[in-house]
CSV table of C-alpha atoms in Angstrom, one decimal:
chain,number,residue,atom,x,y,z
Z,371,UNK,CA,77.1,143.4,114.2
Z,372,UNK,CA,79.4,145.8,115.2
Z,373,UNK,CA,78.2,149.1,116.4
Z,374,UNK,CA,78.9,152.9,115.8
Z,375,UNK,CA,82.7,154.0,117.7
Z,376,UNK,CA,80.8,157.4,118.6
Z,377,UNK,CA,84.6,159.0,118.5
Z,378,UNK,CA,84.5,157.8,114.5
Z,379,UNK,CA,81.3,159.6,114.2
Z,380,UNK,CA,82.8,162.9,115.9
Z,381,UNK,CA,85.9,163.0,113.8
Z,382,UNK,CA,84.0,162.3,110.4
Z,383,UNK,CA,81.5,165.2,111.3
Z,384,UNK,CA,83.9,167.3,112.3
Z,385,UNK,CA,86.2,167.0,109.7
Z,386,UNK,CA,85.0,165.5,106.6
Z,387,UNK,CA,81.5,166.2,106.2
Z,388,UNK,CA,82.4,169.8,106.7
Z,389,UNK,CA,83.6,169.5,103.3
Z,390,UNK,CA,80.4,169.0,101.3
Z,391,UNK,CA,79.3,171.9,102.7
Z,392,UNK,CA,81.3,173.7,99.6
Z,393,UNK,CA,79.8,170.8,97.2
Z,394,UNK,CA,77.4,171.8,95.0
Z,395,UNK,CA,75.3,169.9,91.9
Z,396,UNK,CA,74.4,166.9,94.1
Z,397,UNK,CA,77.1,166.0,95.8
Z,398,UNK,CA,76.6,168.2,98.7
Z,399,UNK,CA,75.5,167.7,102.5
Z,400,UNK,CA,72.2,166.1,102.3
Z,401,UNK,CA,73.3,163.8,99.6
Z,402,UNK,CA,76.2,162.5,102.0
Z,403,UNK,CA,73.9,162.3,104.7
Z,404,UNK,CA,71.1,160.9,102.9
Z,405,UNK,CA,74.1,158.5,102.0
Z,406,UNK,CA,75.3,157.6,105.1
Z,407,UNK,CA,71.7,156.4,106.6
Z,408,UNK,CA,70.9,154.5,104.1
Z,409,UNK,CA,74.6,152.7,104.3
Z,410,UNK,CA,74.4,152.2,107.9
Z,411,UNK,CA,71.2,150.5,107.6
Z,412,UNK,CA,71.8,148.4,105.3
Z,413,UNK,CA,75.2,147.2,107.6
Z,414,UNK,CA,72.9,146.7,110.6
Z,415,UNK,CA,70.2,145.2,108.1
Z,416,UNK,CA,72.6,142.3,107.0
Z,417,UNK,CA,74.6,142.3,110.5
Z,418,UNK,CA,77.9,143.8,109.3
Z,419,UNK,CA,80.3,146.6,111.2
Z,420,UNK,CA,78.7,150.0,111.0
Z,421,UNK,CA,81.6,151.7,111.5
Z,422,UNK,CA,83.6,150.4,108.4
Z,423,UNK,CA,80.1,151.3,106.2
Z,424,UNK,CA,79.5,154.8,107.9
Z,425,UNK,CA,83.1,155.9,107.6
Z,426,UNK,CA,83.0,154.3,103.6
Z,427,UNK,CA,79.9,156.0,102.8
Z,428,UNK,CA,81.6,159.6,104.7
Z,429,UNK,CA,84.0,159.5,102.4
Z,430,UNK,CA,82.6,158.4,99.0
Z,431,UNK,CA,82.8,161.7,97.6
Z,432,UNK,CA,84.8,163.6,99.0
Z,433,UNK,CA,87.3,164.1,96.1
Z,434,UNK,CA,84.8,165.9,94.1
Z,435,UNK,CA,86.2,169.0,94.1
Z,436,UNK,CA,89.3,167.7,92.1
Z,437,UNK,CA,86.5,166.8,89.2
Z,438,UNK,CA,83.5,164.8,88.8
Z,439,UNK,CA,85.2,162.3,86.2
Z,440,UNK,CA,87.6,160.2,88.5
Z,441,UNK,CA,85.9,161.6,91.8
Z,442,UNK,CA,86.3,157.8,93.0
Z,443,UNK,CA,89.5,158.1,92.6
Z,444,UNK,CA,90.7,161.0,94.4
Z,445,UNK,CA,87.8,160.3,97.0
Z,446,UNK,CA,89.9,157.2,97.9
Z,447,UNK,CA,93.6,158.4,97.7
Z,448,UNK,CA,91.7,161.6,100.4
Z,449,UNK,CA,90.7,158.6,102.6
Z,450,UNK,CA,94.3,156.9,102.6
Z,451,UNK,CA,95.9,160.2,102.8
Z,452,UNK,CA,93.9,160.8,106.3
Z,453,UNK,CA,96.4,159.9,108.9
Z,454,UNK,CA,93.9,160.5,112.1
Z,455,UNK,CA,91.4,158.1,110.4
Z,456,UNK,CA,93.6,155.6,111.2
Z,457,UNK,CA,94.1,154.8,114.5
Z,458,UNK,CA,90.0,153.5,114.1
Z,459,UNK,CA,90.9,151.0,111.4
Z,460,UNK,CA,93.2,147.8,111.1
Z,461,UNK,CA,95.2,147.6,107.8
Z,462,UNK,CA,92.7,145.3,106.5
Z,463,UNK,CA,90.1,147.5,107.4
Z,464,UNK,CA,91.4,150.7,105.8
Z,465,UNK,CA,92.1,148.4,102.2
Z,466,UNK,CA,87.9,147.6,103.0
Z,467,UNK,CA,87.1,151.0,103.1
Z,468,UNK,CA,89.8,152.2,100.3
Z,469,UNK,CA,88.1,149.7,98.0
Z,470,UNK,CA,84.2,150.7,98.7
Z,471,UNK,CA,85.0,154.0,98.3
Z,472,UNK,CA,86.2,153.6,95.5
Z,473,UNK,CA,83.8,151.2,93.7
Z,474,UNK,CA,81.0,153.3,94.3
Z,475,UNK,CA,80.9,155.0,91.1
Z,476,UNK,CA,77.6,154.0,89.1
Z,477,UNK,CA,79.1,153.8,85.8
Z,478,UNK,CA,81.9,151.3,87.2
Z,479,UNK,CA,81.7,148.3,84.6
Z,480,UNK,CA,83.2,146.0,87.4
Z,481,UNK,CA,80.9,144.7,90.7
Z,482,UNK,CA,82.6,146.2,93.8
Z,483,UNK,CA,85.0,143.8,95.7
Z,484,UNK,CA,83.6,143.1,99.0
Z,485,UNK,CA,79.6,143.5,100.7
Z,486,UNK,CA,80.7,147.1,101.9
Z,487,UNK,CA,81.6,148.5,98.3
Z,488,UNK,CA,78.0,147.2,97.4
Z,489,UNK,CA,76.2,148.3,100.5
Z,490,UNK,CA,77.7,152.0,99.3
Z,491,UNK,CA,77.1,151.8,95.9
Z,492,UNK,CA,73.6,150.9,96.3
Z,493,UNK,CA,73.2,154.0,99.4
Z,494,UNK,CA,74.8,156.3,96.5
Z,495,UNK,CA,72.2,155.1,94.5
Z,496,UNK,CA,69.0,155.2,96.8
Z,497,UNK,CA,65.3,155.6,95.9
Z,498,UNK,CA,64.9,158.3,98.2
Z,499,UNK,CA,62.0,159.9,95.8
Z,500,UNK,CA,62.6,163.0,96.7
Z,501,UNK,CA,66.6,163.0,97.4
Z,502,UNK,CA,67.1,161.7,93.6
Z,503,UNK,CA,64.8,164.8,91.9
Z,504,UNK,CA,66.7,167.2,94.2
Z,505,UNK,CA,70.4,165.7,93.1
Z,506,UNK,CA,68.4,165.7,89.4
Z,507,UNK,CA,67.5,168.9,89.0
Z,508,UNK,CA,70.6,170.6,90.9
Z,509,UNK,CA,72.7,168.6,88.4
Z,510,UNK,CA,70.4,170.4,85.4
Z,511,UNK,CA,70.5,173.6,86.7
Z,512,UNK,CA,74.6,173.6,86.8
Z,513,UNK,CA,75.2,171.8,83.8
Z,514,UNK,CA,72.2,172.9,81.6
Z,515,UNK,CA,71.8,176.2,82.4
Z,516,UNK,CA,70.5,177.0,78.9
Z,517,UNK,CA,67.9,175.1,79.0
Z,518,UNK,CA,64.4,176.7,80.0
Z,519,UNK,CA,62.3,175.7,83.2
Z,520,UNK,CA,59.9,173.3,81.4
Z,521,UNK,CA,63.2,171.7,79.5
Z,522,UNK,CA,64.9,170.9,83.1
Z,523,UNK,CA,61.6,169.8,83.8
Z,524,UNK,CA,61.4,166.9,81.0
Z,525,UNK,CA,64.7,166.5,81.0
Z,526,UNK,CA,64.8,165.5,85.0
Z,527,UNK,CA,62.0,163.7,84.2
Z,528,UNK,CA,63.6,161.8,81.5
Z,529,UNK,CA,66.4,160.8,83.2
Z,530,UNK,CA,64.7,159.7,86.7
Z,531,UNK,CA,63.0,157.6,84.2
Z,532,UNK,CA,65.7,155.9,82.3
Z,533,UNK,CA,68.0,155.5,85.5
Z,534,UNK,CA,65.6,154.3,88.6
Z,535,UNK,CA,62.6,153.5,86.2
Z,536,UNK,CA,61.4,149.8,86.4
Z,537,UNK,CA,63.2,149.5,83.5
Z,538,UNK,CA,66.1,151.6,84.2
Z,539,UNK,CA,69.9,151.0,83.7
Z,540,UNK,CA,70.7,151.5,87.3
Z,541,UNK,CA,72.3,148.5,88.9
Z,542,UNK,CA,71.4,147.2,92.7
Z,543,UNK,CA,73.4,144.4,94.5
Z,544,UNK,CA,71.8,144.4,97.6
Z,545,UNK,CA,68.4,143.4,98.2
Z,546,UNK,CA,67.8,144.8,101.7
Z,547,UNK,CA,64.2,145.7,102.8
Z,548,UNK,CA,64.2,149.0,103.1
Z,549,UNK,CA,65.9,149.2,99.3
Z,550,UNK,CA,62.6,147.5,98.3
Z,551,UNK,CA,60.6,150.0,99.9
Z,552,UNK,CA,62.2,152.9,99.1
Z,553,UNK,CA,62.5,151.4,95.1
Z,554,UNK,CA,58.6,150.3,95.2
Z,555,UNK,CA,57.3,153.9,96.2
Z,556,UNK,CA,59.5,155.7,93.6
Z,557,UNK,CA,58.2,153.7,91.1
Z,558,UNK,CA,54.8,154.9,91.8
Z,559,UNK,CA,56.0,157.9,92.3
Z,560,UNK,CA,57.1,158.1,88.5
Z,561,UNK,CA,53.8,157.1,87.5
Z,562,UNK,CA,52.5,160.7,88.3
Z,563,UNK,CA,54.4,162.9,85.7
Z,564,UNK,CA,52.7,166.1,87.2
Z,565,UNK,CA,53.9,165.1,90.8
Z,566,UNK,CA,57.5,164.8,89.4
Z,567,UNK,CA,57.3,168.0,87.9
Z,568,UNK,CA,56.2,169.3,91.0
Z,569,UNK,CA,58.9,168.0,92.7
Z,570,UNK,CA,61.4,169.6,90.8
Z,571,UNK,CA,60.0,173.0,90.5
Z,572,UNK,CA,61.1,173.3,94.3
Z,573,UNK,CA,64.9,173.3,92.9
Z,574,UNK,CA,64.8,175.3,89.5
């Protein structure tokens, strides 16, 4: 396992993470965050380089602000275009990260091309319970903003249910412990409709 460059960590969170702070609907601060821990452990899980899945994960949506549809896209032509990011990386190492960046994107029909692109997609993806109602209902509140309180609410609902469900159309490639866990105790979660609803109420 190769562990965190510290001077990788202070560039990123100087300079890149800053940018989420203008985010909104999801793909804000905490999400990346929430992103990056969960990508980091899973590296050090499986006994990979940290610094290729923190710096991956750092920049997986970065190009949001050029639109939502091909985010992945422009997230990874931002990462290529970062000259100082660079001097971390061998060329090989920079196609890595191009590439998980990249494949991140949930509705991708294709499975990403190397461990780090899953290890990503499946952070992006997390069963953080209460990280996935917050993205959920900010998403509802932008994009269905005539909807009233108790329609976000089933409507969240709904789609927590149909995406991270049991039975959900949600796709993991990695089966790292603390995925399990963190998929095990939203499904219980999602037993208690009342306890989602509560949950989203915080973010109406």
């Amino acid at each position: 396992m190769i562990m965190m460059n510290p001077k990788i960590k202070k560039y990123i969170e100087e300079n890149i993470l800053t940018r989420y702070d203008n985010f909104s609907d999801g793909h804000d601060r905490s999400h990346v965050e929430s992103v990056i821990s969960t990508a980091v452990s899973s590296a050090r899980e499986l006994n990979l380089d940290e610094n290729i899945a923190y710096t991956a994960a750092a920049y997986h949506d970065v190009g949001i602000d050029r639109g939502r549809k091909f985010h992945h896209v422009y997230s990874r032509e931002f990462f290529l275009a970062d000259e100082n990011i660079k001097e971390f990386f061998t060329p090989e190492e920079l196609d890595i990260i191009a590439d998980a960046i990249e494949d991140h994107r949930a509705s991708s029909d294709k499975e990403p091309r190397s461990i780090y692109g899953r290890i990503v997609a499946d952070a992006d993806h997390a069963y953080d319970c209460r990280e996935l109602i917050r993205r959920t209902v900010l998403f509802g509140n932008v994009h269905y903003p005539e909807l009233s309180d108790e329609e976000k609410l089933e409507r969240a609902y709904s789609h927590l249910s149909e995406k991270y469900g049991p039975e959900g159309y949600i796709h993991f490639f990695l089966e790292t412990d603390s995925m399990r866990k963190e998929r095990e105790a939203f499904y219980t979660m999602l037993e208690n409709k009342e306890q989602i609803y509560e949950e989203c109420r915080k973010y109406l």
